[in-house]
């Protein structure tokens, strides 16, 4: 979930590399490690329970919500009557217990669903999720660009605000390195060849359906998310990720036209299959579409992975889905003021009271008083750097800290990692601000 920013730090890739610190980062570096014992590692004395949503608790599908036309999703086993109704209909497996059915030509999707429901089948749309949105500002990667002479030097001030350098130093003093547990980035295509991702992308998978518009190679949304979690660090180049090393899994579920329920469900299942311990989802859909297929995939994934999602980029629509799922950490954004939500950040509403779990810097966007210095310094396509804003860029900071926690103490379960992370927030300014240092200390106690 990405927002346009007033001015972006960029003209060409070569200018960006120097203007944004390519020849040597001014990102804060940790102090030398202090001598000290290896930190103790303990697990919770009692198990932490997931808050999974029973299938019956998922609302009725909202057929007015964005969806992929020309197909529906079938849930559960097929009875004999259903098999007869589906004769001649093209279907394919999506996940266990879920099949995709192409709507016959000349038939409305909703009418087709009603026919199938009359045979006892559970049917829903293949909802369409998006990074919200791909802005058209000239300086955003993939657009014409803004020729700004002497754009200046920008630093990752958000790292100090979430106390990442202190977390790094603490881990080093415990005899550990700031390494990440395997983290899946469910997003648009990640540019694994970006110089600041060298050696970090350990695997990739793509689940784009033909209706996703092909790979999104222009906005760099997935590359930016991956870089915030795990840009190569302490290498004298560009920017630092929250984690210094460790495997990233690039899972392409968003194309140029967004990503569907079936794309996301496959991506979640593959992330779990490949052993991801943290899954970042900088994507969403306003409201609660009644997406039972994605709800089940999230519930299944939460058994082994910490799930993190951007809360949304509109202030009046409540927390977006899937961030509003109870097993997902819903991440809001702060701009310049750590005690105040950014003007664009999703938040609870009267109609949708689901609260944010945590907030992190996401850039000022077009909020009043926004400046370039208040935006997020992120990776851009073509090996460059740019500025951006949105809850999309707050969520990966949380994912990165969760990955540090699970690597520092592999005995922690996903649920216990989530509980310790959320219990360690810094509320001094009035918002539950991510505190990397407190979180990694909590993980090793």
CSV table of C-alpha atoms in Angstrom, one decimal:
chain,number,residue,atom,x,y,z
A,1,UNK,CA,0.0,0.0,0.0
A,2,UNK,CA,2.0,2.9,-1.3
A,3,UNK,CA,1.2,6.6,-1.5
A,4,UNK,CA,2.6,9.3,-3.7
A,5,UNK,CA,5.1,11.7,-2.2
A,6,UNK,CA,5.5,15.4,-2.9
A,7,UNK,CA,8.9,15.2,-4.5
A,8,UNK,CA,11.0,12.1,-5.1
A,9,UNK,CA,14.7,12.0,-4.7
A,10,UNK,CA,15.6,10.9,-8.2
A,11,UNK,CA,16.5,11.7,-11.7
A,12,UNK,CA,18.5,8.7,-12.9
A,13,UNK,CA,19.8,5.6,-11.3
A,14,UNK,CA,23.3,6.9,-11.2
A,15,UNK,CA,22.2,10.2,-9.5
A,16,UNK,CA,20.1,8.3,-7.1
A,17,UNK,CA,23.0,6.1,-6.0
A,18,UNK,CA,25.0,9.1,-5.0
A,19,UNK,CA,22.2,11.4,-3.8
A,20,UNK,CA,20.7,8.8,-1.6
A,21,UNK,CA,24.0,7.4,-0.2
A,22,UNK,CA,25.1,4.9,-2.8
A,23,UNK,CA,28.7,5.7,-2.4
A,24,UNK,CA,28.6,5.1,1.3
A,25,UNK,CA,25.5,5.2,3.5
A,26,UNK,CA,25.0,7.6,6.3
A,27,UNK,CA,22.6,5.1,7.9
A,28,UNK,CA,23.3,4.8,11.6
A,29,UNK,CA,25.6,1.8,12.3
A,30,UNK,CA,25.7,-0.1,15.5
A,31,UNK,CA,28.3,0.5,18.2
A,32,UNK,CA,31.0,-2.2,18.5
A,33,UNK,CA,29.7,-5.2,20.4
A,34,UNK,CA,30.1,-5.2,24.1
A,35,UNK,CA,31.6,-8.2,25.8
A,36,UNK,CA,28.9,-10.3,27.5
A,37,UNK,CA,27.4,-13.7,27.8
A,38,UNK,CA,25.3,-15.4,25.3
A,39,UNK,CA,21.7,-14.3,26.0
A,40,UNK,CA,19.4,-16.8,27.5
A,41,UNK,CA,16.6,-18.1,25.4
A,42,UNK,CA,13.4,-19.3,26.9
A,43,UNK,CA,9.9,-20.0,25.5
A,44,UNK,CA,6.7,-19.0,27.1
A,45,UNK,CA,5.6,-21.0,30.1
A,46,UNK,CA,2.2,-21.5,28.6
A,47,UNK,CA,1.2,-21.7,24.9
A,48,UNK,CA,-0.2,-18.7,23.2
A,49,UNK,CA,-3.5,-19.4,21.4
A,50,UNK,CA,-4.2,-18.3,17.8
A,51,UNK,CA,-7.4,-16.3,17.2
A,52,UNK,CA,-8.3,-18.1,14.0
A,53,UNK,CA,-11.6,-17.3,12.3
A,54,UNK,CA,-14.0,-20.3,12.0
A,55,UNK,CA,-15.3,-20.8,8.4
A,56,UNK,CA,-18.8,-20.1,9.7
A,57,UNK,CA,-17.7,-16.8,11.1
A,58,UNK,CA,-16.6,-15.4,7.7
A,59,UNK,CA,-19.2,-13.0,6.4
A,60,UNK,CA,-21.2,-13.6,3.2
A,61,UNK,CA,-19.2,-12.9,0.1
A,62,UNK,CA,-19.4,-9.3,-1.1
A,63,UNK,CA,-20.0,-9.6,-4.9
A,64,UNK,CA,-19.6,-5.8,-5.3
A,65,UNK,CA,-16.0,-5.8,-4.1
A,66,UNK,CA,-13.2,-5.9,-6.7
A,67,UNK,CA,-12.9,-9.4,-8.1
A,68,UNK,CA,-11.5,-11.2,-11.1
A,69,UNK,CA,-14.3,-11.5,-13.7
A,70,UNK,CA,-15.2,-14.7,-15.5
A,71,UNK,CA,-14.5,-17.1,-12.6
A,72,UNK,CA,-15.5,-18.2,-9.1
A,73,UNK,CA,-14.0,-20.2,-6.3
A,74,UNK,CA,-15.5,-23.4,-5.0
A,75,UNK,CA,-14.9,-24.4,-1.4
A,76,UNK,CA,-15.2,-28.0,0.0
A,77,UNK,CA,-15.9,-31.3,-1.5
A,78,UNK,CA,-18.0,-31.8,-4.6
A,79,UNK,CA,-21.3,-33.8,-4.2
A,80,UNK,CA,-22.7,-35.8,-7.0
A,81,UNK,CA,-25.2,-33.1,-7.9
A,82,UNK,CA,-22.4,-30.6,-8.0
A,83,UNK,CA,-20.3,-32.7,-10.3
A,84,UNK,CA,-23.3,-32.9,-12.7
A,85,UNK,CA,-23.8,-29.2,-12.6
A,86,UNK,CA,-20.1,-28.6,-13.3
A,87,UNK,CA,-20.1,-30.9,-16.4
A,88,UNK,CA,-18.3,-29.1,-19.2
A,89,UNK,CA,-17.1,-26.3,-16.8
A,90,UNK,CA,-13.3,-25.8,-16.8
A,91,UNK,CA,-12.0,-26.1,-13.2
A,92,UNK,CA,-8.5,-26.3,-11.6
A,93,UNK,CA,-7.2,-26.9,-8.1
A,94,UNK,CA,-6.1,-23.8,-6.1
A,95,UNK,CA,-5.3,-25.3,-2.7
A,96,UNK,CA,-6.6,-28.2,-0.7
A,97,UNK,CA,-10.4,-28.0,-0.7
A,98,UNK,CA,-10.5,-25.0,-3.1
A,99,UNK,CA,-11.1,-25.1,-6.9
A,100,UNK,CA,-11.4,-22.3,-9.4
A,101,UNK,CA,-14.2,-22.6,-11.9
A,102,UNK,CA,-14.5,-20.6,-15.1
A,103,UNK,CA,-17.9,-19.0,-15.6
A,104,UNK,CA,-19.5,-20.3,-18.8
A,105,UNK,CA,-19.7,-17.8,-21.6
A,106,UNK,CA,-22.8,-15.6,-21.6
A,107,UNK,CA,-23.4,-16.3,-17.9
A,108,UNK,CA,-23.0,-13.7,-15.1
A,109,UNK,CA,-20.6,-14.7,-12.3
A,110,UNK,CA,-23.2,-14.1,-9.6
A,111,UNK,CA,-25.8,-16.1,-11.4
A,112,UNK,CA,-23.4,-18.9,-11.9
A,113,UNK,CA,-22.6,-18.9,-8.2
A,114,UNK,CA,-26.3,-19.1,-7.3
A,115,UNK,CA,-26.7,-22.1,-9.5
A,116,UNK,CA,-23.8,-23.8,-7.9
A,117,UNK,CA,-24.9,-22.9,-4.4
A,118,UNK,CA,-28.3,-24.6,-5.1
A,119,UNK,CA,-26.4,-27.9,-5.4
A,120,UNK,CA,-24.9,-27.4,-1.9
A,121,UNK,CA,-21.5,-25.9,-3.0
A,122,UNK,CA,-19.9,-22.9,-1.1
A,123,UNK,CA,-19.0,-20.3,-3.7
A,124,UNK,CA,-17.3,-17.0,-3.6
A,125,UNK,CA,-15.6,-14.5,-5.9
A,126,UNK,CA,-11.9,-14.6,-6.7
A,127,UNK,CA,-11.3,-11.2,-4.9
A,128,UNK,CA,-8.8,-8.8,-6.3
A,129,UNK,CA,-6.2,-7.3,-3.9
A,130,UNK,CA,-3.8,-4.5,-4.8
A,131,UNK,CA,-0.8,-2.6,-3.4
A,132,UNK,CA,-3.0,0.6,-3.2
A,133,UNK,CA,-1.8,2.1,-5.3
A,134,UNK,CA,0.7,2.6,-8.1
A,135,UNK,CA,1.0,6.4,-8.0
A,136,UNK,CA,1.5,8.4,-11.2
A,137,UNK,CA,3.9,11.1,-9.8
A,138,UNK,CA,6.6,11.8,-12.3
A,139,UNK,CA,9.4,10.8,-9.9
A,140,UNK,CA,8.0,7.4,-9.0
A,141,UNK,CA,10.0,4.6,-10.6
A,142,UNK,CA,8.6,3.7,-14.0
A,143,UNK,CA,7.4,7.2,-14.7
A,144,UNK,CA,9.1,10.1,-16.5
A,145,UNK,CA,11.1,11.3,-13.5
A,146,UNK,CA,11.7,14.7,-12.0
A,147,UNK,CA,15.0,16.4,-13.0
A,148,UNK,CA,16.1,17.8,-9.6
A,149,UNK,CA,19.6,19.2,-9.6
A,150,UNK,CA,21.4,18.4,-6.4
A,151,UNK,CA,18.6,16.4,-4.9
A,152,UNK,CA,20.5,16.2,-1.6
A,153,UNK,CA,21.3,13.3,0.7
A,154,UNK,CA,18.6,11.4,2.6
A,155,UNK,CA,19.1,9.0,5.5
A,156,UNK,CA,17.0,6.2,6.9
A,157,UNK,CA,15.7,8.2,9.9
A,158,UNK,CA,13.1,5.5,10.4
A,159,UNK,CA,15.7,3.0,11.6
A,160,UNK,CA,16.6,5.2,14.6
A,161,UNK,CA,13.0,5.9,15.4
A,162,UNK,CA,12.3,2.1,15.8
A,163,UNK,CA,15.6,1.6,17.6
A,164,UNK,CA,17.0,-0.8,15.1
A,165,UNK,CA,20.7,0.1,15.8
A,166,UNK,CA,20.3,-0.6,19.5
A,167,UNK,CA,18.8,-4.0,18.6
A,168,UNK,CA,21.7,-4.8,16.3
A,169,UNK,CA,24.2,-3.9,19.0
A,170,UNK,CA,22.3,-6.0,21.6
A,171,UNK,CA,22.3,-9.0,19.4
A,172,UNK,CA,26.0,-8.6,18.7
A,173,UNK,CA,26.7,-8.4,22.5
A,174,UNK,CA,24.8,-11.7,22.9
A,175,UNK,CA,27.2,-13.3,20.4
A,176,UNK,CA,24.7,-13.2,17.6
A,177,UNK,CA,24.4,-11.3,14.3
A,178,UNK,CA,21.4,-9.4,13.1
A,179,UNK,CA,20.3,-12.3,10.9
A,180,UNK,CA,16.8,-12.9,9.7
A,181,UNK,CA,14.7,-16.1,9.9
A,182,UNK,CA,13.4,-16.9,6.4
A,183,UNK,CA,11.0,-14.1,5.5
A,184,UNK,CA,8.5,-14.3,2.6
A,185,UNK,CA,7.6,-11.1,0.7
A,186,UNK,CA,4.2,-11.6,-0.8
A,187,UNK,CA,4.1,-8.7,-3.2
A,188,UNK,CA,4.9,-7.7,-6.8
A,189,UNK,CA,8.1,-8.9,-8.5
A,190,UNK,CA,11.3,-8.4,-6.5
A,191,UNK,CA,14.3,-7.3,-8.4
A,192,UNK,CA,16.7,-9.9,-7.0
A,193,UNK,CA,19.6,-8.4,-9.0
A,194,UNK,CA,19.4,-5.0,-7.2
A,195,UNK,CA,22.8,-4.3,-5.8
A,196,UNK,CA,21.4,-3.8,-2.3
A,197,UNK,CA,19.7,-7.2,-2.4
A,198,UNK,CA,22.8,-9.1,-3.4
A,199,UNK,CA,22.8,-12.5,-1.7
A,200,UNK,CA,19.5,-11.9,0.1
A,201,UNK,CA,16.9,-13.4,-2.2
A,202,UNK,CA,17.3,-17.2,-1.5
A,203,UNK,CA,14.2,-18.3,-3.5
A,204,UNK,CA,11.3,-17.1,-5.5
A,205,UNK,CA,8.0,-18.2,-6.8
A,206,UNK,CA,5.3,-16.6,-8.9
A,207,UNK,CA,1.5,-17.2,-8.6
A,208,UNK,CA,0.2,-14.6,-11.0
A,209,UNK,CA,-3.0,-15.6,-12.8
A,210,UNK,CA,-3.5,-14.5,-16.4
A,211,UNK,CA,-5.8,-11.8,-15.2
A,212,UNK,CA,-3.1,-10.1,-13.0
A,213,UNK,CA,-1.8,-8.1,-15.9
A,214,UNK,CA,1.6,-9.7,-16.0
A,215,UNK,CA,4.6,-8.9,-13.8
A,216,UNK,CA,4.7,-5.4,-12.4
A,217,UNK,CA,8.2,-4.3,-13.4
A,218,UNK,CA,7.8,-0.6,-13.2
A,219,UNK,CA,6.7,0.4,-9.7
A,220,UNK,CA,9.2,-1.5,-7.7
A,221,UNK,CA,6.7,-2.1,-4.9
A,222,UNK,CA,8.0,-5.6,-4.1
A,223,UNK,CA,11.6,-4.6,-4.4
A,224,UNK,CA,11.0,-1.7,-1.9
A,225,UNK,CA,9.3,-4.0,0.6
A,226,UNK,CA,12.1,-6.6,0.3
A,227,UNK,CA,14.7,-3.9,0.8
A,228,UNK,CA,13.1,-2.6,4.0
A,229,UNK,CA,13.2,-6.0,5.5
A,230,UNK,CA,16.6,-7.1,4.1
A,231,UNK,CA,18.7,-4.8,2.0
A,232,UNK,CA,22.3,-6.0,2.3
A,233,UNK,CA,23.7,-4.2,5.3
A,234,UNK,CA,27.2,-3.2,6.5
A,235,UNK,CA,28.4,-3.4,2.9
A,236,UNK,CA,29.2,0.3,2.3
A,237,UNK,CA,26.4,0.6,-0.3
A,238,UNK,CA,23.0,2.3,-0.4
A,239,UNK,CA,20.7,1.5,2.5
A,240,UNK,CA,20.4,-0.9,5.4
A,241,UNK,CA,17.7,-3.4,6.0
A,242,UNK,CA,16.3,-4.1,9.4
A,243,UNK,CA,18.0,-7.5,9.1
A,244,UNK,CA,21.6,-7.7,8.0
A,245,UNK,CA,21.5,-11.2,6.5
A,246,UNK,CA,19.3,-14.2,6.2
A,247,UNK,CA,17.1,-15.6,3.4
A,248,UNK,CA,14.3,-13.7,1.8
A,249,UNK,CA,11.6,-15.6,-0.2
A,250,UNK,CA,10.2,-13.5,-3.1
A,251,UNK,CA,6.7,-14.6,-3.7
A,252,UNK,CA,5.0,-12.8,-6.6
A,253,UNK,CA,1.3,-12.4,-6.0
A,254,UNK,CA,0.7,-8.9,-7.3
A,255,UNK,CA,0.8,-8.1,-11.0
A,256,UNK,CA,0.3,-4.9,-12.9
A,257,UNK,CA,-3.5,-5.3,-12.2
A,258,UNK,CA,-3.2,-6.5,-8.6
A,259,UNK,CA,-3.5,-10.0,-7.3
A,260,UNK,CA,-6.5,-12.4,-6.7
A,261,UNK,CA,-7.6,-14.5,-3.8
A,262,UNK,CA,-6.3,-17.6,-5.6
A,263,UNK,CA,-2.9,-15.9,-6.2
A,264,UNK,CA,-2.6,-15.0,-2.5
A,265,UNK,CA,-3.7,-18.3,-1.2
A,266,UNK,CA,-1.2,-20.1,-3.3
A,267,UNK,CA,1.5,-17.7,-2.3
A,268,UNK,CA,0.8,-18.2,1.4
A,269,UNK,CA,0.8,-22.0,1.1
A,270,UNK,CA,4.1,-22.0,-0.8
A,271,UNK,CA,5.6,-19.7,1.8
A,272,UNK,CA,4.8,-22.2,4.5
A,273,UNK,CA,5.9,-25.1,2.4
A,274,UNK,CA,9.3,-23.4,1.9
A,275,UNK,CA,9.7,-22.8,5.6
A,276,UNK,CA,9.0,-19.1,5.9
A,277,UNK,CA,8.9,-18.0,9.6
A,278,UNK,CA,7.6,-14.5,8.8
A,279,UNK,CA,5.3,-13.4,5.9
A,280,UNK,CA,5.0,-9.8,4.9
A,281,UNK,CA,1.9,-8.6,3.0
A,282,UNK,CA,2.0,-5.0,1.9
A,283,UNK,CA,-1.3,-5.3,0.1
A,284,UNK,CA,-5.0,-5.2,0.9
A,285,UNK,CA,-8.6,-4.5,0.1
A,286,UNK,CA,-10.9,-2.0,1.9
A,287,UNK,CA,-13.5,-3.5,4.2
A,288,UNK,CA,-14.2,-7.2,4.8
A,289,UNK,CA,-15.0,-8.9,1.5
A,290,UNK,CA,-16.1,-12.2,3.1
A,291,UNK,CA,-13.1,-14.0,1.6
A,292,UNK,CA,-13.3,-17.5,3.2
A,293,UNK,CA,-10.6,-18.9,1.0
A,294,UNK,CA,-8.0,-16.4,2.0
A,295,UNK,CA,-9.2,-16.5,5.7
A,296,UNK,CA,-8.5,-20.2,5.8
A,297,UNK,CA,-5.1,-19.8,4.1
A,298,UNK,CA,-4.2,-17.2,6.7
A,299,UNK,CA,-5.3,-19.3,9.5
A,300,UNK,CA,-3.2,-22.2,8.2
A,301,UNK,CA,-0.1,-20.1,7.7
A,302,UNK,CA,-0.3,-18.5,11.1
A,303,UNK,CA,0.4,-21.9,12.8
A,304,UNK,CA,4.0,-21.6,11.7
A,305,UNK,CA,4.6,-18.1,10.5
A,306,UNK,CA,4.2,-14.6,11.9
A,307,UNK,CA,1.8,-12.8,9.5
A,308,UNK,CA,2.2,-9.0,9.0
A,309,UNK,CA,0.1,-6.8,6.8
A,310,UNK,CA,-0.2,-3.1,5.9
A,311,UNK,CA,-3.4,-1.7,7.4
A,312,UNK,CA,-4.4,0.5,4.5
A,313,UNK,CA,-4.0,3.9,3.0
A,314,UNK,CA,-7.3,5.6,3.7
A,315,UNK,CA,-8.2,7.0,7.1
A,316,UNK,CA,-12.0,6.5,7.0
A,317,UNK,CA,-12.5,2.9,5.8
A,318,UNK,CA,-11.3,0.9,8.8
A,319,UNK,CA,-8.4,-1.6,8.7
A,320,UNK,CA,-8.1,-3.3,5.3
A,321,UNK,CA,-8.2,-7.0,4.7
A,322,UNK,CA,-6.1,-9.2,5.2
A,323,UNK,CA,-4.7,-7.0,8.0
A,324,UNK,CA,-8.0,-7.2,9.8
A,325,UNK,CA,-7.8,-11.0,10.1
A,326,UNK,CA,-7.3,-11.8,13.8
A,327,UNK,CA,-4.1,-13.8,13.2
A,328,UNK,CA,-2.5,-11.0,11.2
A,329,UNK,CA,-0.5,-8.1,12.7
A,330,UNK,CA,-2.2,-5.0,11.4
A,331,UNK,CA,0.4,-2.2,10.9
A,332,UNK,CA,-0.5,1.4,10.7
A,333,UNK,CA,1.9,4.2,9.8
A,334,UNK,CA,3.2,7.4,11.5
A,335,UNK,CA,4.7,10.3,9.6
A,336,UNK,CA,7.0,12.8,11.3
A,337,UNK,CA,5.3,12.5,14.7
A,338,UNK,CA,5.6,9.1,16.4
A,339,UNK,CA,2.5,9.9,18.5
A,340,UNK,CA,0.1,10.6,15.6
A,341,UNK,CA,-1.0,8.4,12.8
A,342,UNK,CA,-0.1,9.6,9.3
A,343,UNK,CA,-3.0,11.4,7.6
A,344,UNK,CA,-3.4,8.5,5.2
A,345,UNK,CA,-3.0,5.6,7.6
A,346,UNK,CA,-6.0,3.3,8.1
A,347,UNK,CA,-7.4,3.2,11.6
A,348,UNK,CA,-10.5,1.8,13.4
A,349,UNK,CA,-13.8,3.3,12.2
A,350,UNK,CA,-17.3,3.1,13.7
A,351,UNK,CA,-18.3,0.6,11.1
A,352,UNK,CA,-15.1,-1.4,11.3
A,353,UNK,CA,-13.7,-1.1,14.8
A,354,UNK,CA,-10.8,-3.6,14.4
A,355,UNK,CA,-7.8,-1.9,16.1
A,356,UNK,CA,-4.3,-1.5,14.8
A,357,UNK,CA,-1.8,-3.8,16.5
A,358,UNK,CA,1.3,-1.7,16.0
A,359,UNK,CA,2.6,1.3,14.1
A,360,UNK,CA,5.9,2.1,12.4
A,361,UNK,CA,7.2,5.0,10.3
A,362,UNK,CA,5.7,4.9,6.8
A,363,UNK,CA,6.7,8.4,5.4
A,364,UNK,CA,4.7,11.6,5.4
A,365,UNK,CA,3.2,11.2,1.9
A,366,UNK,CA,1.1,14.2,1.1
A,367,UNK,CA,0.2,15.0,4.7
A,368,UNK,CA,0.3,18.6,5.8
A,369,UNK,CA,3.9,19.8,6.3
A,370,UNK,CA,5.4,16.9,4.4
A,371,UNK,CA,8.9,17.2,3.2
A,372,UNK,CA,11.3,15.0,1.4
A,373,UNK,CA,13.2,14.4,4.6
A,374,UNK,CA,10.0,12.9,6.1
A,375,UNK,CA,9.6,10.3,3.4
A,376,UNK,CA,10.9,6.7,3.4
A,377,UNK,CA,14.2,6.0,1.6
A,378,UNK,CA,13.6,2.8,-0.3
A,379,UNK,CA,15.0,0.7,-3.2
A,380,UNK,CA,13.8,1.5,-6.7
A,381,UNK,CA,13.9,-0.6,-9.9
A,382,UNK,CA,17.1,-0.6,-12.0
A,383,UNK,CA,19.4,-0.6,-9.0
A,384,UNK,CA,18.4,2.8,-7.7
A,385,UNK,CA,16.8,4.5,-4.7
A,386,UNK,CA,13.9,6.7,-4.3
A,387,UNK,CA,11.4,8.1,-1.7
A,388,UNK,CA,8.0,6.7,-0.9
A,389,UNK,CA,5.2,6.6,1.7
A,390,UNK,CA,2.4,4.3,2.7
A,391,UNK,CA,1.6,1.6,5.2
A,392,UNK,CA,3.2,-0.7,2.6
A,393,UNK,CA,6.5,0.6,3.9
A,394,UNK,CA,5.7,0.5,7.6
A,395,UNK,CA,4.7,-3.2,7.5
A,396,UNK,CA,8.2,-4.5,6.4
A,397,UNK,CA,9.9,-2.8,9.3
A,398,UNK,CA,7.7,-4.9,11.6
A,399,UNK,CA,8.3,-8.0,9.6
A,400,UNK,CA,12.1,-7.4,9.8
A,401,UNK,CA,12.0,-7.2,13.6
A,402,UNK,CA,9.9,-10.4,13.8
A,403,UNK,CA,12.5,-12.1,11.6
A,404,UNK,CA,15.3,-10.9,13.9
A,405,UNK,CA,13.4,-12.3,16.9
A,406,UNK,CA,12.8,-15.7,15.4
A,407,UNK,CA,16.4,-16.0,14.3
A,408,UNK,CA,17.7,-14.9,17.7
A,409,UNK,CA,15.5,-17.5,19.4
A,410,UNK,CA,14.4,-20.3,17.1
A,411,UNK,CA,12.5,-22.0,19.9
A,412,UNK,CA,9.8,-19.3,19.8
A,413,UNK,CA,6.6,-20.2,18.1
A,414,UNK,CA,4.9,-17.9,15.6
A,415,UNK,CA,2.2,-17.0,18.1
A,416,UNK,CA,4.6,-16.4,21.0
A,417,UNK,CA,6.8,-14.2,18.7
A,418,UNK,CA,3.7,-12.2,17.8
A,419,UNK,CA,2.8,-11.8,21.5
A,420,UNK,CA,6.3,-10.7,22.6
A,421,UNK,CA,6.6,-8.3,19.7
A,422,UNK,CA,3.3,-6.6,20.5
A,423,UNK,CA,4.0,-6.5,24.2
A,424,UNK,CA,7.3,-4.6,23.6
A,425,UNK,CA,5.9,-1.6,21.7
A,426,UNK,CA,7.0,1.9,22.7
A,427,UNK,CA,3.8,3.7,23.8
A,428,UNK,CA,5.5,6.8,25.2
A,429,UNK,CA,4.2,9.1,22.5
A,430,UNK,CA,0.7,7.7,22.5
A,431,UNK,CA,0.9,5.2,19.7
A,432,UNK,CA,2.0,1.5,19.8
A,433,UNK,CA,5.3,2.3,18.0
A,434,UNK,CA,7.5,-0.6,16.9
A,435,UNK,CA,10.6,-1.0,19.2
A,436,UNK,CA,13.1,-3.3,17.7
A,437,UNK,CA,15.5,-3.2,20.7
A,438,UNK,CA,12.8,-4.1,23.2
A,439,UNK,CA,11.4,-6.8,20.9
A,440,UNK,CA,14.7,-8.7,20.3
A,441,UNK,CA,15.5,-8.5,24.1
A,442,UNK,CA,12.0,-10.0,24.8
A,443,UNK,CA,12.8,-12.7,22.3
A,444,UNK,CA,15.9,-13.8,24.1
A,445,UNK,CA,14.6,-13.8,27.6
